[in-house]
GROMACS .gro file of C-alpha atoms in nm:
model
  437
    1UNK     CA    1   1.900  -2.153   3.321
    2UNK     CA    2   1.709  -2.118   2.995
    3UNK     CA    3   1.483  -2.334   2.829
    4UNK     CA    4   1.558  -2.239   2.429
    5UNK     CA    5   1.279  -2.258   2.155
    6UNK     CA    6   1.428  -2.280   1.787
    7UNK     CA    7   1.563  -1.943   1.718
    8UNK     CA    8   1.586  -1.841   2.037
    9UNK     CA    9   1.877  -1.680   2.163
   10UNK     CA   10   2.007  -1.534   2.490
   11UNK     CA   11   2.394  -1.346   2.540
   12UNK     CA   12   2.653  -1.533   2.679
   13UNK     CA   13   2.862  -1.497   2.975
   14UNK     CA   14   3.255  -1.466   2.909
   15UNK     CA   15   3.492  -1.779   2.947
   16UNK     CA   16   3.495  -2.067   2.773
   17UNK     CA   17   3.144  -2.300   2.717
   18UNK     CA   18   3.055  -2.642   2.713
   19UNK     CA   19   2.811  -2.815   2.459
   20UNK     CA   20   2.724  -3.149   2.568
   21UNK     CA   21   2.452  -3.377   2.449
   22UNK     CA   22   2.355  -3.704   2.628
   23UNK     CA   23   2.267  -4.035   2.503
   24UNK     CA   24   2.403  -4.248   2.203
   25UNK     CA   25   2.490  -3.943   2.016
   26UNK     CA   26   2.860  -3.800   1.855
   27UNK     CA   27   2.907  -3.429   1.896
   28UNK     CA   28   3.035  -3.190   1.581
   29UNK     CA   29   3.163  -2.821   1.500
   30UNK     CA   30   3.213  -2.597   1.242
   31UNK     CA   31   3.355  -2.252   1.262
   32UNK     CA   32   3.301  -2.010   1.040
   33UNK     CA   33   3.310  -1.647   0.914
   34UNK     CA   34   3.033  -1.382   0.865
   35UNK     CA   35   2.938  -1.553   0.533
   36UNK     CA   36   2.884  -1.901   0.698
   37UNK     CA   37   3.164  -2.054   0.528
   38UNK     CA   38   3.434  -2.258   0.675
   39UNK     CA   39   3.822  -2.132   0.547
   40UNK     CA   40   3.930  -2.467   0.531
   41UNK     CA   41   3.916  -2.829   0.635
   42UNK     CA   42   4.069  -2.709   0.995
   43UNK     CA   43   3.731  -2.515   1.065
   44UNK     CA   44   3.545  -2.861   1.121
   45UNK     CA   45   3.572  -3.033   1.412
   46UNK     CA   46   3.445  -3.419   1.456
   47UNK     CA   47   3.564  -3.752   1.576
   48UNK     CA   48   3.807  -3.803   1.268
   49UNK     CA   49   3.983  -3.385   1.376
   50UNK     CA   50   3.892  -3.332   1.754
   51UNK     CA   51   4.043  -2.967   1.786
   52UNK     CA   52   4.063  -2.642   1.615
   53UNK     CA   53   4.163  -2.291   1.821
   54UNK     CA   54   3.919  -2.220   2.020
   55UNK     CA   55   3.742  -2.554   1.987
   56UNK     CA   56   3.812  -2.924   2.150
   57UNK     CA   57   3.603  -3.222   2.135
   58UNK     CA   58   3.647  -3.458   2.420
   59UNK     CA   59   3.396  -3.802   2.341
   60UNK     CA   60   3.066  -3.582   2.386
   61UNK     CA   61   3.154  -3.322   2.514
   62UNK     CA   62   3.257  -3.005   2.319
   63UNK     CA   63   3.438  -2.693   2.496
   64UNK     CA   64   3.422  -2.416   2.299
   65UNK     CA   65   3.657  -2.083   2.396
   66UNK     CA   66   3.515  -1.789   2.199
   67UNK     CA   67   3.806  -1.516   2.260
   68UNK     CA   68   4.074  -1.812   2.190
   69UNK     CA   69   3.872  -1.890   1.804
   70UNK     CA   70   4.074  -1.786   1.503
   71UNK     CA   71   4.095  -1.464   1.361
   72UNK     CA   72   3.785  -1.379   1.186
   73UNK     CA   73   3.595  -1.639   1.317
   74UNK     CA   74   3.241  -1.520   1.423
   75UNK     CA   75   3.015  -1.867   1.466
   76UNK     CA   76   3.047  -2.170   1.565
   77UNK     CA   77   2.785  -2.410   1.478
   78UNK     CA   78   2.741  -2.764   1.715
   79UNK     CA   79   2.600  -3.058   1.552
   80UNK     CA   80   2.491  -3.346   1.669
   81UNK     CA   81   2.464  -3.751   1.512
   82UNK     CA   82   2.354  -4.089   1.586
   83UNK     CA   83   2.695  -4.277   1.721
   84UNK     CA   84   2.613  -4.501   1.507
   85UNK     CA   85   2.683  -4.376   1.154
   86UNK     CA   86   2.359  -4.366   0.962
   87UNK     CA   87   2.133  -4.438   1.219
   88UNK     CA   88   1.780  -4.213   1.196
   89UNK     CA   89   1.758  -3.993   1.464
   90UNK     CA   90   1.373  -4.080   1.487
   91UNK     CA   91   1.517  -4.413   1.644
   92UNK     CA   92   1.708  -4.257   1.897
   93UNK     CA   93   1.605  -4.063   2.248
   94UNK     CA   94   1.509  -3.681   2.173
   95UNK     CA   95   1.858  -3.510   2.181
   96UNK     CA   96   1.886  -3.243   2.407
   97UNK     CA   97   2.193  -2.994   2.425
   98UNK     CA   98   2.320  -2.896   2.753
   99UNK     CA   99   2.516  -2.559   2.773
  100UNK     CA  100   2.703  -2.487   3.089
  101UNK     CA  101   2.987  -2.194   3.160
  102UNK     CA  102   3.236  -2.112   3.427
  103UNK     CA  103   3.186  -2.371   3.693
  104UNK     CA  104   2.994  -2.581   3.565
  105UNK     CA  105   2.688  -2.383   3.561
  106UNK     CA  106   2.408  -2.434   3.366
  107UNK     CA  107   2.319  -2.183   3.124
  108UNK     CA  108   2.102  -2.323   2.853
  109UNK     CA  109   1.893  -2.633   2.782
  110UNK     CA  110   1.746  -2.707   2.437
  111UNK     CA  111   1.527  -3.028   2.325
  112UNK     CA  112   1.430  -2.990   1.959
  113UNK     CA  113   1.150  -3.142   1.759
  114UNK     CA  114   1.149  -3.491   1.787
  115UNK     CA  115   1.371  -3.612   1.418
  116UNK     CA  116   1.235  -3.917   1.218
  117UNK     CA  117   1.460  -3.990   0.893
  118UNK     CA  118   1.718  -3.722   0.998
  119UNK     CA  119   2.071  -3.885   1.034
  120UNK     CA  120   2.236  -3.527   1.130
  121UNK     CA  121   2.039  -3.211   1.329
  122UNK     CA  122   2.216  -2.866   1.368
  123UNK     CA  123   2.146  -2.826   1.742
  124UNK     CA  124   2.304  -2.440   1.793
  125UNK     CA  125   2.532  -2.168   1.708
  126UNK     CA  126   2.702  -1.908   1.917
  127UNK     CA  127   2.781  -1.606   1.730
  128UNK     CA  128   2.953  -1.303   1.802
  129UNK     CA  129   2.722  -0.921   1.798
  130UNK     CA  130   2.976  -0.656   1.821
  131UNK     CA  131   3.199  -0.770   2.184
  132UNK     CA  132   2.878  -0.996   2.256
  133UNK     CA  133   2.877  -1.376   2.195
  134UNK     CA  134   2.488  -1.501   2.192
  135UNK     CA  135   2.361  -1.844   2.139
  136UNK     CA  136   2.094  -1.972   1.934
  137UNK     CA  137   1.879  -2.278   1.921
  138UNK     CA  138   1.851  -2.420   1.538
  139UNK     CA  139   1.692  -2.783   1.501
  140UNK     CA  140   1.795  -2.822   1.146
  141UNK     CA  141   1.768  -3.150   1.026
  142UNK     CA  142   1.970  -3.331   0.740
  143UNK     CA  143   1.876  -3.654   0.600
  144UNK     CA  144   2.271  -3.722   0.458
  145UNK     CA  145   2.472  -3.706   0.747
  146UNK     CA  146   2.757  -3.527   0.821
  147UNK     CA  147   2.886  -3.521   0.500
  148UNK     CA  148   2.604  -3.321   0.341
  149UNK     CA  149   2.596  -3.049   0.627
  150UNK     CA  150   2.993  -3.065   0.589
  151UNK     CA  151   2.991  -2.940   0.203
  152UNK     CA  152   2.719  -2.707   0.269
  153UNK     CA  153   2.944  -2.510   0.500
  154UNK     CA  154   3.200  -2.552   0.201
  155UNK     CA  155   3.423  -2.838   0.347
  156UNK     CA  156   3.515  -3.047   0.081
  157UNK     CA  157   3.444  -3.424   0.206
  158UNK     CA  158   3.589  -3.727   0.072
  159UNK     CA  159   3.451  -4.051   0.122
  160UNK     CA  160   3.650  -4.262   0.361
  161UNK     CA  161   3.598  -4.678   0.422
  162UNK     CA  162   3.847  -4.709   0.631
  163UNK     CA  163   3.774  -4.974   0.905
  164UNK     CA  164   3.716  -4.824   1.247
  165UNK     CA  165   3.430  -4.710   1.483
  166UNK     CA  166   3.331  -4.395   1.292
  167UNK     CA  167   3.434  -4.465   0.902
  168UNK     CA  168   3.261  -4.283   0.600
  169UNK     CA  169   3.421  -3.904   0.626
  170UNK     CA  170   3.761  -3.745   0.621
  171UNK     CA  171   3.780  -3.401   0.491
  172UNK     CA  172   3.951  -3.301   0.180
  173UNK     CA  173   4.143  -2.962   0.165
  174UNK     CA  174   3.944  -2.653   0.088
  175UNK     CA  175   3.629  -2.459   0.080
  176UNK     CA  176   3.411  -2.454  -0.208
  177UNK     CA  177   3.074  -2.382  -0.368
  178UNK     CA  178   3.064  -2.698  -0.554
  179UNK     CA  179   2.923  -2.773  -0.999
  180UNK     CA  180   2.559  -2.732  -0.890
  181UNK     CA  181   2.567  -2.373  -0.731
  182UNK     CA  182   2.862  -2.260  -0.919
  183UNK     CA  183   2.677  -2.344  -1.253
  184UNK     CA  184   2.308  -2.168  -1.079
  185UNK     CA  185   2.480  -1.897  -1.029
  186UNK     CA  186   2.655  -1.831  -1.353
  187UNK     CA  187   2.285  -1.873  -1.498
  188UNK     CA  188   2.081  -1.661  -1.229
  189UNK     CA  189   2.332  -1.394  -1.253
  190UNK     CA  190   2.303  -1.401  -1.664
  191UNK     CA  191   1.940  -1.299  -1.619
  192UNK     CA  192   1.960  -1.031  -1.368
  193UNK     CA  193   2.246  -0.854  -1.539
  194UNK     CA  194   2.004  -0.886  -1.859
  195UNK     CA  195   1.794  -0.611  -1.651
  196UNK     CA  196   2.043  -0.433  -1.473
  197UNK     CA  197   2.058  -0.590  -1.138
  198UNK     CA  198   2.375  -0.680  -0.932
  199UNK     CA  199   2.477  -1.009  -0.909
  200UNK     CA  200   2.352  -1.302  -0.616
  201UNK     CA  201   2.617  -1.434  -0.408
  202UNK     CA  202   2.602  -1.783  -0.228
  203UNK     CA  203   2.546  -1.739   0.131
  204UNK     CA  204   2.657  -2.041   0.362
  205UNK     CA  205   2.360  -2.023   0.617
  206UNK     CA  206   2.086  -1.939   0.347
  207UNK     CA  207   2.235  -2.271   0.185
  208UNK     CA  208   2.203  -2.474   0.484
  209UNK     CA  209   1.811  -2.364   0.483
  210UNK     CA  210   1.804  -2.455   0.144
  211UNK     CA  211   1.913  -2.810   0.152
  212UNK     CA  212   1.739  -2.871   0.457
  213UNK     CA  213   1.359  -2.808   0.323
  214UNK     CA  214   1.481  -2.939  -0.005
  215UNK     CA  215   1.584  -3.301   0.231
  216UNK     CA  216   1.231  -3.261   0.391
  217UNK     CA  217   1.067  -3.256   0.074
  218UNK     CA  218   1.253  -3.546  -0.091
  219UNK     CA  219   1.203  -3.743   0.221
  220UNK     CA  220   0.847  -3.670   0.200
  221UNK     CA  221   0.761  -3.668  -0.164
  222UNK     CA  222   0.597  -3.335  -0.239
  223UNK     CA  223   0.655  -2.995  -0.239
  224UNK     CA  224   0.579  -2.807   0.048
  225UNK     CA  225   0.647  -2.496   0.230
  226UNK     CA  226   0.601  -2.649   0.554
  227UNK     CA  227   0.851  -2.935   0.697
  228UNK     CA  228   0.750  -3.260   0.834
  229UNK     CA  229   0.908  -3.092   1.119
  230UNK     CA  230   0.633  -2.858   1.139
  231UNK     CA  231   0.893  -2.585   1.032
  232UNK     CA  232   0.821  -2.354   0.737
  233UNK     CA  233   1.116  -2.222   0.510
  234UNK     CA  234   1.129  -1.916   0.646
  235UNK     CA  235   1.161  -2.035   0.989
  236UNK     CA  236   1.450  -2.285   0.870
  237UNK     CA  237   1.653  -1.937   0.702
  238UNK     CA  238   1.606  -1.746   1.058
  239UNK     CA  239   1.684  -2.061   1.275
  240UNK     CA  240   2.001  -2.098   1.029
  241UNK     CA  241   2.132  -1.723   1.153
  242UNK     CA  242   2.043  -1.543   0.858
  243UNK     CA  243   1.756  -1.182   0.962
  244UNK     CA  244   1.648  -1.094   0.632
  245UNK     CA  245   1.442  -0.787   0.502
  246UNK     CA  246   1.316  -0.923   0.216
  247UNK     CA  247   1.293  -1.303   0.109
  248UNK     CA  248   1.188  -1.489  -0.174
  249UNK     CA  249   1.193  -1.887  -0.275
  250UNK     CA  250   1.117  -2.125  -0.518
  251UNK     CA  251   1.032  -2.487  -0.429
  252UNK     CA  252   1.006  -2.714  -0.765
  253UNK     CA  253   1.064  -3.055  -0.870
  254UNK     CA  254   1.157  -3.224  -1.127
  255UNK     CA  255   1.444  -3.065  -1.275
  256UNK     CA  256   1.730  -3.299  -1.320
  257UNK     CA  257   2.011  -3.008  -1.326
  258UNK     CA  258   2.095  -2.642  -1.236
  259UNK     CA  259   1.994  -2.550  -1.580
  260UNK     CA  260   1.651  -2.694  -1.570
  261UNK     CA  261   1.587  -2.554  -1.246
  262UNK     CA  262   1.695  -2.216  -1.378
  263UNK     CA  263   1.492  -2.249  -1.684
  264UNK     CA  264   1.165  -2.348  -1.480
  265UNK     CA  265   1.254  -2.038  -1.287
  266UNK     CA  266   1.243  -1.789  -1.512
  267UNK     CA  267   0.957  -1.927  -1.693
  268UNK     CA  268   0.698  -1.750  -1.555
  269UNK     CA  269   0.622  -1.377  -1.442
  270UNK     CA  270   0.667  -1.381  -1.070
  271UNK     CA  271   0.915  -1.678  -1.041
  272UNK     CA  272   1.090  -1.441  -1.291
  273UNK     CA  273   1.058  -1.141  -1.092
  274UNK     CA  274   1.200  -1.315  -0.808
  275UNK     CA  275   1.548  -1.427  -0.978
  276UNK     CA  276   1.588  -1.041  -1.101
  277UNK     CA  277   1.461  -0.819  -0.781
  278UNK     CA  278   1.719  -0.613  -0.719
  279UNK     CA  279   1.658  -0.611  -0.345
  280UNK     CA  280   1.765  -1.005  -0.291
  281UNK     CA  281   2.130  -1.037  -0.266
  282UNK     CA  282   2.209  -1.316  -0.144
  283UNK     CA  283   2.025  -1.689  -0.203
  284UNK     CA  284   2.141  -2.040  -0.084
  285UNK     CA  285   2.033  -2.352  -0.326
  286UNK     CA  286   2.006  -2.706  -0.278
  287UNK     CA  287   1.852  -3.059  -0.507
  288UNK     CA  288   1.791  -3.354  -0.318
  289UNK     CA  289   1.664  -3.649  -0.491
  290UNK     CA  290   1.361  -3.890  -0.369
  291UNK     CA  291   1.515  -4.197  -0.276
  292UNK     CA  292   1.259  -4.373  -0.423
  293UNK     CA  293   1.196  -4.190  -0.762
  294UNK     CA  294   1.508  -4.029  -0.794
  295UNK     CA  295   1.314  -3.703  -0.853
  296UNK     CA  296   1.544  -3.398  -0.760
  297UNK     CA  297   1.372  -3.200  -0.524
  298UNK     CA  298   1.485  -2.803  -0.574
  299UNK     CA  299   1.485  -2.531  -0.323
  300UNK     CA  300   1.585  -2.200  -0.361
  301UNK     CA  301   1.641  -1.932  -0.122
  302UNK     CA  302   1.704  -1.600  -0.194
  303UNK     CA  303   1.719  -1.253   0.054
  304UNK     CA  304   1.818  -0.904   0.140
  305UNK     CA  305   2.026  -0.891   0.508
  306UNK     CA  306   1.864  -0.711   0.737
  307UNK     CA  307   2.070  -0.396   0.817
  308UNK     CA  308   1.961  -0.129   1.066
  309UNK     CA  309   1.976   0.169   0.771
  310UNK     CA  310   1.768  -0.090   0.562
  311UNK     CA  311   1.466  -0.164   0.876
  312UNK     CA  312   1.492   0.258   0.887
  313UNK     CA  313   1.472   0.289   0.501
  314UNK     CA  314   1.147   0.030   0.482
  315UNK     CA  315   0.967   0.151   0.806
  316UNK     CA  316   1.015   0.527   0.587
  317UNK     CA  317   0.881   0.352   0.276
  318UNK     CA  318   0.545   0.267   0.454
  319UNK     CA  319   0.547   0.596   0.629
  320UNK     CA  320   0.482   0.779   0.315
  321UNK     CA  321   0.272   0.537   0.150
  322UNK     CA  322   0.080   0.601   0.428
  323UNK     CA  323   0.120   0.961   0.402
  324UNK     CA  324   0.018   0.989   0.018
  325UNK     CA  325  -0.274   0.762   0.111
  326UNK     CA  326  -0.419   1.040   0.396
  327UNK     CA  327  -0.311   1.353   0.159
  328UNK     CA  328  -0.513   1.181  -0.117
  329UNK     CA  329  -0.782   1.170   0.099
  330UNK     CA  330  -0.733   1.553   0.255
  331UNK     CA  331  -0.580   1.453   0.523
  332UNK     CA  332  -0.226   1.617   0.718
  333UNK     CA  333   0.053   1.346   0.701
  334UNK     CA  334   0.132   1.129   1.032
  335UNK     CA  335   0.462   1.226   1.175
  336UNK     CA  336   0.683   0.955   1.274
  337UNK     CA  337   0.703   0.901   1.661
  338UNK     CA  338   1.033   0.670   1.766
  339UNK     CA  339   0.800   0.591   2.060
  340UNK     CA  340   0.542   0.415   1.872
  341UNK     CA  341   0.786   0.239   1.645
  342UNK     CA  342   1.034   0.098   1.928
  343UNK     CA  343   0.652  -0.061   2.020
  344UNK     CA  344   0.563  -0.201   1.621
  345UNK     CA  345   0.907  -0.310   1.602
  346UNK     CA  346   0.888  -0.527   1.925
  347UNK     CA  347   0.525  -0.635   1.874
  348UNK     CA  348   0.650  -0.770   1.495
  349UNK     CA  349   0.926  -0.931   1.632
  350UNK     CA  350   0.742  -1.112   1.928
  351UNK     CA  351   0.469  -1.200   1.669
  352UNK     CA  352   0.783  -1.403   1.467
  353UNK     CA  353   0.976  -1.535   1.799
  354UNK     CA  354   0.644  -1.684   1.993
  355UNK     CA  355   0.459  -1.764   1.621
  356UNK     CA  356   0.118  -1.600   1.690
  357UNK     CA  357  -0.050  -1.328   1.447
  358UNK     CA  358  -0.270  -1.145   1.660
  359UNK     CA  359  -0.329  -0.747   1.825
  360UNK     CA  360  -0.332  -0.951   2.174
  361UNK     CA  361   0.018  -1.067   2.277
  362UNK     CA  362  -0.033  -1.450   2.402
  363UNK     CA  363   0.039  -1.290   2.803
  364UNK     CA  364  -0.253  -1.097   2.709
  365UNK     CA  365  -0.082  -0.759   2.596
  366UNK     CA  366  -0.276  -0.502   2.365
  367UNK     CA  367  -0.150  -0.201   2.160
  368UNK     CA  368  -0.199   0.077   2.430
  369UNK     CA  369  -0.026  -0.141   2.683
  370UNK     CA  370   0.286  -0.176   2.447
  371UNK     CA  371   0.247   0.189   2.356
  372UNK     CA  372   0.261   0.276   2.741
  373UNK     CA  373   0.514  -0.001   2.791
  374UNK     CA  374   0.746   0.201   2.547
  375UNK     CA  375   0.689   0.500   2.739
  376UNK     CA  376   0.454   0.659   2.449
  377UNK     CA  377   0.160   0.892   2.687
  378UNK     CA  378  -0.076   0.953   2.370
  379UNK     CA  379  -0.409   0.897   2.473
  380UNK     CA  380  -0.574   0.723   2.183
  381UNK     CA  381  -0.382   0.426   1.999
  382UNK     CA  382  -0.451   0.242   1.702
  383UNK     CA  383  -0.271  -0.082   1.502
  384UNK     CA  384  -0.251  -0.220   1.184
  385UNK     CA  385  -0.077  -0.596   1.148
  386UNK     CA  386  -0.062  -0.769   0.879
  387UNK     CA  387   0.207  -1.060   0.782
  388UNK     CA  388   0.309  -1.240   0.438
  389UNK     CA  389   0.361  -0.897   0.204
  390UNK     CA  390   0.718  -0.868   0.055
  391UNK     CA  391   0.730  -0.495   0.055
  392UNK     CA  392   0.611  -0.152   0.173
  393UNK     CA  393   0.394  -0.112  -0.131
  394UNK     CA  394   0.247  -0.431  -0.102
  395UNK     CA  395   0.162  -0.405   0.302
  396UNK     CA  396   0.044  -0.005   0.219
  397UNK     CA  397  -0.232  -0.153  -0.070
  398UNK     CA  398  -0.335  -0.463   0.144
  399UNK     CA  399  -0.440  -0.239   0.425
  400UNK     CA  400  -0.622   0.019   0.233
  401UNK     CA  401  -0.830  -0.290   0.065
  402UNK     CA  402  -0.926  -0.412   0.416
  403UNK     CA  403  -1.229  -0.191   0.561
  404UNK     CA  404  -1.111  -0.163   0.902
  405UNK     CA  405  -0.764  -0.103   0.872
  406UNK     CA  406  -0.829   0.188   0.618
  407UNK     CA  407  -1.012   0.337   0.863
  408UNK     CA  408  -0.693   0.347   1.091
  409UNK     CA  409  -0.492   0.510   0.819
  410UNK     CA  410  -0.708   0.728   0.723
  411UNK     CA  411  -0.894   0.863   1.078
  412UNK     CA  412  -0.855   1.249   1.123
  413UNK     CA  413  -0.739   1.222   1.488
  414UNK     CA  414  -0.436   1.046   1.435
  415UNK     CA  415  -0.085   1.240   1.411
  416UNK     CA  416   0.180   1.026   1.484
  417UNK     CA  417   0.301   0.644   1.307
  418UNK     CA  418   0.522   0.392   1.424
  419UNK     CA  419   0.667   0.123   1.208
  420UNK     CA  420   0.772  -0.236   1.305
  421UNK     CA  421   0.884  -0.521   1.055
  422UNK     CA  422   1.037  -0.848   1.119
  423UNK     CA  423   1.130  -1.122   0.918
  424UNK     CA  424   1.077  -1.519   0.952
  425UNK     CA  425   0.753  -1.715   1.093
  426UNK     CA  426   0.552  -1.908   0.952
  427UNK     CA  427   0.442  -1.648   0.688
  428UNK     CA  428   0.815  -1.501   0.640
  429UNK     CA  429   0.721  -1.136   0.697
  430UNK     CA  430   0.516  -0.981   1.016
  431UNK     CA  431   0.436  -0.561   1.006
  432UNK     CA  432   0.293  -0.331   1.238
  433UNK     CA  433   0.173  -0.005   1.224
  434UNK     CA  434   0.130   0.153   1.556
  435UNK     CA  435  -0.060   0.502   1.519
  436UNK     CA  436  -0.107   0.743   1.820
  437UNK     CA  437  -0.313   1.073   1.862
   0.00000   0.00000   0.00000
C-alpha cells in the first residue's frame, strides 16, 4: 500500500478499482478525453447520474472499471464534497481517499492538505500511459462547488432547486468552453497571429489549474503565486495532469472582462511576450471575483506539452549553448553521454516530485552516486542545477554569470554532458547538467 503525496503517481493493477472516501463526504467523477474535456453530460458522474460505462457510484463508494470506460476515454477524475451542499471543507474531518483493487486490497491511501473555504477538492485521477492505467494524487481545491469544477471540465450545469437531499445541480446537455474563454481566445489569438504565431487552444486540465489559483486568490484577496494551500501555480498545472516544457502565467486583478484582462496583458513587454511565444500552445483561464469586493481575480495559464522529441530537442538546445560557450573559450565541445543524462533527467525530476533544490538528494545522494547509480564509470563528475529559467538560452546565460558553475562548463577535463529538465515545483522549471570526464 502507498501513501500518495500530491502528484504522485504509481501504475495500477488490472481489474476494476474502488475510490472510497470516509466521513460526511459525497463522492464524484468525470471522464474525459486526452484534452480533459468531458463529451457530454453522460461523462459526469454524481448523486443526481450515478453511472456511466465504466463508472458506478454506490453512496460513497465509486467503482471504477478502466477497460469497460467508453471509447476514447483516457481519465477519470474522483472528486470529493461536503454531504452537505455548501459546507467548507475546512469544517469537516481531513478527507482521505482509499483505493483498493481485486479483493479488496489496498492499493493507495491519500490525505491532502487540510481545505478551509473549499466546498469541492479534486482528490485523484487515473489515467491511461500507452496499455498502463496510473493514478495520481491532485488536492485541487474549488471554492464553488461542484458546479464550477463541472463547467471547467466543459459540462454545461444548470441550476436546479428542486427539493431533495442534494438540490442545486443537474447537468445540461453538452460540452463547452463558455463567453469568457471563448471571447479570450478570439482576442489572444488576434495578437499572436499579428506576429506570426499559431493559435492557443483551451486545454481542460490547464483550466482547472487556472480557476483553482484564481479561487485561492479571490478567497484570499491578493495576488499571489503561492496558494493558501501552500501550493504554487505550477504545482496546481502538474497536480492537474498536465507535464509541460515550457510554462508561462499571468496573475492580475482587476479586470472586469476578458477584454480587460487581455488588454492588461499585452500592455507591457514581457506579459506581451508571453501571449505571443510561439512555444506555448495551449493555456487554461479562469476570473473569480472577491466575495467581498467583487474584484475579478484573473489567472492565466499558458504551456508547451511535454513530448519526448521536445525534452530531446531542449536537452540539445543547452548542449550547444554549452558547446559555443567552451569553443568561445578554446575549448573541444562536450559530447553528449545518454548515461549522464538518464542521471540529470532523474535528479530534475526528483528535485520537482520531493520539492527540494539542492546537489544532495534529501536520502543523502550526490552527483557521482547518481552518475554510478546510472551505470556511468567516469571518474570525475561535475553538476550544474539551476531552477526558474524558461528556456535553454536563459539556463545557458544564468550559469555562465554564476562563478562556480562557469567553471564547470568551461573546465578542460570534461568531455561528456548530460541534460535533465523537468517541469512543475515550486519554481515551475528544475535543470541539470551532469558533466563527466
Amino acid at each position: 500500500m502507498d501513501d500518495l503525496v500530491p502528484g504522485g503517481n504509481l501504475p495500477l493493477p488490472g481489474g476494476a478499482l474502488t475510490f472510497g472516501v470516509p466521513g460526511p463526504f459525497d463522492v464524484s467523477a468525470l471522464v474525459t478525453d486526452d484534452n480533459g474535456k468531458v463529451r457530454g453530460d453522460g461523462d459526469f458522474v454524481f448523486y443526481n447520474q450515478p453511472a456511466a460505462p465504466g463508472a458506478r457510484l454506490n453512496g460513497q463508494t465509486l467503482t471504477v472499471d478502466p477497460t469497460a470506460l467508453r471509447a476514447g476515454a483516457s481519465r477519470v477524475t474522483v472528486v470529493v464534497s461536503a454531504a452537505e451542499p455548501g459546507t467548507p471543507l475546512g469544517r469537516l474531518p481531513a478527507p482521505t481517499l482509499r483505493v483498493t483493487g481485486g479483493g479488496g486490497r489496498l492499493l493507495a491511501r491519500f490525505t491532502p492538505s487540510r481545505p478551509q473555504r473549499e466546498t469541492v477538492l479534486l482528490l485523484a485521477e487515473i489515467y491511461r500511459r500507452g496499455t498502463t492505467w496510473k493514478l495520481r494524487a491532485l488536492g485541487q481545491g474549488y471554492a464553488d462547488g461542484l458546479a464550477g469544477i463541472a463547467r471547467d471540465f466543459g459540462v454545461e450545469v444548470a441550476e436546479d432547486t428542486a427539493p431533495g437531499p442534494h438540490p442545486g445541480l443537474s447537468t445540461a446537455a453538452g460540452p463547452g468552453a463558455g463567453p469568457l474563454a471563448d471571447g479570450f481566445l478570439a482576442l489572444v489569438n488576434s495578437a499572436r497571429a499579428a506576429v506570426g504565431s499559431p493559435a492557443v487552444v483551451l486545454d481542460g486540465r490547464l483550466t482547472v489549474a487556472a480557476r483553482a489559483h484564481a479561487a485561492d486568490m479571490a478567497a484570499r484577496g491578493r495576488l499571489g503565486s503561492q496558494g493558501a494551500d501552500g501550493l504554487s501555480v505550477h504545482q496546481r498545472v502538474t497536480a492537474a495532469g498536465y507535464a509541460y516544457l515550457t510554462v508561462g502565467e499571468h496573475l492580475v486583478s482587476g479586470p472586469r472582462d476578458a477584454a480587460e484582462f487581455v488588454e492588461y496583458c499585452l500592455s507591457g513587454e514581457r506579459t506581451r511576450r508571453t501571449v505571443q511565444d510561439p512555444a506555448l500552445t495551449e493555456v487554461g483561464v479562469a476570473g473569480v471575483p472577491d466575495s467581498r469586493s467583487g474584484t475579478l481575480y484573473w489567472t492565466a495559464l499558458w504551456a508547451g506539452p511535454l513530448t519526448p522529441g521536445g525534452l530531446a530537442r531542449t536537452a540539445a538546445q543547452v548542449l550547444a549553448l554549452t558547446n559555443a560557450e567552451r569553443a568561445a573559450a578554446g575549448l573541444p565541445p562536450l559530447a553528449e553521454d545518454p548515461l549522464l543524462t538518464r542521471a540529470a533527467q532523474e535528479h530534475s525530476a526528483d528535485m520537482v516530485a520531493r520539492a527540494f533544490y539542492s546537489h544532495t538528494s534529501p536520502d543523502g545522494g550526490e552527483p557521482w552516486h547518481r552518475a554510478a547509480a546510472a551505470g556511468s564509470t567516469r571518474r570525475t563528475i561535475g553538476e550544474n542545477i539551476a531552477c526558474g529559467q524558461r528556456s535553454p538560452a536563459e539556463v545557458v546565460r544564468g550559469w555562465m554569470d554564476s562563478p562556480g558553475h562557469r567553471a564547470n562548463i568551461l573546465k578542460p577535463a570534461f568531455t561528456h554532458l548530460g541534460v535533465g529538465f523537468a517541469g512543475g515545483g515550486s519554481a515551475g522549471t528544475y535543470w541539470t547538467q551532469l558533466l563527466g570526464a
